Amino acid sequence: MRLLITAVTVAVLSVAGLTTTAHAERALKVSAAEVYLVDATEGTVRFAKRETRRVPVASLAKVMTAYVVRKTAPLSDVVTVSASDVRHAVAGGATRAGLRAGERLTVRDLLYGMMLPSGADASQALARTYGPGVRRFVARMNAAARSLGMRDTWYVNADGLPRPGGDHSTARDQVLLAQAALRDPVIAQVAGTARYAVPKSKAHRSHVWRNTNELVPGEAFGVKTGYTKAAGHCLMFAAERDGHVLVGVLLGDTGEKARFRTARRLLDASAAT
């Protein structure tokens, strides 16, 4: 399956010596502040720009939330949305999945609600349930980051919303996370879905969620968008070009559409080499 990226590849890409291709492509101008693009098939770096600088990553944090949930919870588990989950998203001015207190949805449904529209209400419900408690869940996120070799990453919540003494990561670390997440076929399927509908039932109202990543489908098979004022416009993306799986992260791009243009330029340049 094209989405499955081996653990060997992750280990190879962490070796500092494999940056020759990245240096050769520095002449490509991109608007994002931090960039890292790897060829997961060859185990090479295609582009790097300030890839080890620690910065906020906004809703890319939800990819780690999905990763931890998948290590913890069966997809068929049912989670009851609380009023505090909804208040958290509203108070933070976050994007939401439109959940209401008292709704009961499966873990599978909440993963879609978190990843596609970037619902902070969904991420909060998952973190609160599977910590148990958000603080314990965030501790699990940081433990997972350490296990993946994400040495410059620290999470303070499950959604990437700004907080005093907030989160930080790097483009390089986020690529490691992207590769680990895409090895999970469920996360890969969710991240590559353009639209997901939850029919109305006695347990919940109907929901229709659309992916905020305009590269999906067709141009890429994931992974996640993100934005806060502090982080700028962020994008974690994965695509196949000429039989090669390319995985990249853009942090601090200049606009909502600019991040997609940047990703396209990087993918096109990599396909041309």
PDB file of N, CA and C in Angstrom, residues 33-34 55-59 160 162 167 226-234 250-253:
ATOM      1  N   ALA A  33       7.876  30.054   6.264  1.00  0.00           N
ATOM      2  CA  ALA A  33       9.055  30.373   7.077  1.00  0.00           C
ATOM      3  C   ALA A  33       9.915  29.151   7.356  1.00  0.00           C
ATOM      4  N   GLU A  34       9.271  28.003   7.566  1.00  0.00           N
ATOM      5  CA  GLU A  34       9.983  26.755   7.849  1.00  0.00           C
ATOM      6  C   GLU A  34       9.416  25.660   6.946  1.00  0.00           C
ATOM      7  N   VAL A  55       8.899  26.405  16.624  1.00  0.00           N
ATOM      8  CA  VAL A  55       7.802  27.357  16.419  1.00  0.00           C
ATOM      9  C   VAL A  55       6.480  26.665  16.753  1.00  0.00           C
ATOM     10  N   PRO A  56       5.399  27.433  16.945  1.00  0.00           N
ATOM     11  CA  PRO A  56       4.074  26.806  17.109  1.00  0.00           C
ATOM     12  C   PRO A  56       3.636  26.129  15.812  1.00  0.00           C
ATOM     13  N   VAL A  57       2.821  25.096  15.944  1.00  0.00           N
ATOM     14  CA  VAL A  57       2.381  24.365  14.738  1.00  0.00           C
ATOM     15  C   VAL A  57       0.859  24.319  14.602  1.00  0.00           C
ATOM     16  N   ALA A  58       0.144  25.080  15.446  1.00  0.00           N
ATOM     17  CA  ALA A  58      -1.311  25.196  15.327  1.00  0.00           C
ATOM     18  C   ALA A  58      -1.965  23.802  15.307  1.00  0.00           C
ATOM     19  N   SER A  59      -2.927  23.620  14.404  1.00  0.00           N
ATOM     20  CA  SER A  59      -3.726  22.387  14.409  1.00  0.00           C
ATOM     21  C   SER A  59      -3.006  21.159  13.879  1.00  0.00           C
ATOM     22  N   GLY A 160      -3.571  22.530  19.550  1.00  0.00           N
ATOM     23  CA  GLY A 160      -2.672  23.549  19.043  1.00  0.00           C
ATOM     24  C   GLY A 160      -3.141  24.970  19.254  1.00  0.00           C
ATOM     25  N   PRO A 162      -3.438  28.540  20.959  1.00  0.00           N
ATOM     26  CA  PRO A 162      -2.408  29.262  21.718  1.00  0.00           C
ATOM     27  C   PRO A 162      -2.673  29.213  23.220  1.00  0.00           C
ATOM     28  N   ASP A 167       2.942  25.492  22.941  1.00  0.00           N
ATOM     29  CA  ASP A 167       3.588  24.360  22.287  1.00  0.00           C
ATOM     30  C   ASP A 167       4.674  24.838  21.337  1.00  0.00           C
ATOM     31  N   GLY A 226      -3.402  23.830   9.348  1.00  0.00           N
ATOM     32  CA  GLY A 226      -3.402  24.477  10.656  1.00  0.00           C
ATOM     33  C   GLY A 226      -3.231  25.973  10.520  1.00  0.00           C
ATOM     34  N   TYR A 227      -3.804  26.710  11.459  1.00  0.00           N
ATOM     35  CA  TYR A 227      -3.602  28.159  11.476  1.00  0.00           C
ATOM     36  C   TYR A 227      -3.861  28.721  12.866  1.00  0.00           C
ATOM     37  N   THR A 228      -2.963  29.538  13.346  1.00  0.00           N
ATOM     38  CA  THR A 228      -3.187  30.504  14.406  1.00  0.00           C
ATOM     39  C   THR A 228      -2.372  31.736  14.026  1.00  0.00           C
ATOM     40  N   LYS A 229      -2.658  32.856  14.672  1.00  0.00           N
ATOM     41  CA  LYS A 229      -1.902  34.069  14.372  1.00  0.00           C
ATOM     42  C   LYS A 229      -0.424  33.865  14.657  1.00  0.00           C
ATOM     43  N   ALA A 230      -0.134  33.155  15.747  1.00  0.00           N
ATOM     44  CA  ALA A 230       1.267  32.934  16.129  1.00  0.00           C
ATOM     45  C   ALA A 230       1.976  31.977  15.182  1.00  0.00           C
ATOM     46  N   ALA A 231       1.266  30.951  14.720  1.00  0.00           N
ATOM     47  CA  ALA A 231       1.890  29.913  13.883  1.00  0.00           C
ATOM     48  C   ALA A 231       1.862  30.256  12.405  1.00  0.00           C
ATOM     49  N   GLY A 232       0.964  31.135  11.984  1.00  0.00           N
ATOM     50  CA  GLY A 232       0.771  31.367  10.567  1.00  0.00           C
ATOM     51  C   GLY A 232       0.032  30.195   9.930  1.00  0.00           C
ATOM     52  N   HIS A 233       0.033  30.160   8.630  1.00  0.00           N
ATOM     53  CA  HIS A 233      -0.667  29.095   7.903  1.00  0.00           C
ATOM     54  C   HIS A 233       0.271  27.899   7.735  1.00  0.00           C
ATOM     55  N   CYS A 234      -0.188  26.751   8.191  1.00  0.00           N
ATOM     56  CA  CYS A 234       0.632  25.535   8.224  1.00  0.00           C
ATOM     57  C   CYS A 234      -0.016  24.436   7.381  1.00  0.00           C
ATOM     58  N   LEU A 250       4.952  22.553   5.939  1.00  0.00           N
ATOM     59  CA  LEU A 250       5.167  23.988   5.807  1.00  0.00           C
ATOM     60  C   LEU A 250       4.657  24.651   7.066  1.00  0.00           C
ATOM     61  N   LEU A 251       5.453  25.510   7.654  1.00  0.00           N
ATOM     62  CA  LEU A 251       5.048  26.252   8.839  1.00  0.00           C
ATOM     63  C   LEU A 251       5.202  27.747   8.561  1.00  0.00           C
ATOM     64  N   GLY A 252       4.276  28.530   9.071  1.00  0.00           N
ATOM     65  CA  GLY A 252       4.392  29.975   8.959  1.00  0.00           C
ATOM     66  C   GLY A 252       4.300  30.501   7.545  1.00  0.00           C
ATOM     67  N   ASP A 253       3.409  29.902   6.724  1.00  0.00           N
ATOM     68  CA  ASP A 253       3.240  30.465   5.386  1.00  0.00           C
ATOM     69  C   ASP A 253       2.387  31.733   5.472  1.00  0.00           C
TER      70      ASP A 253
END
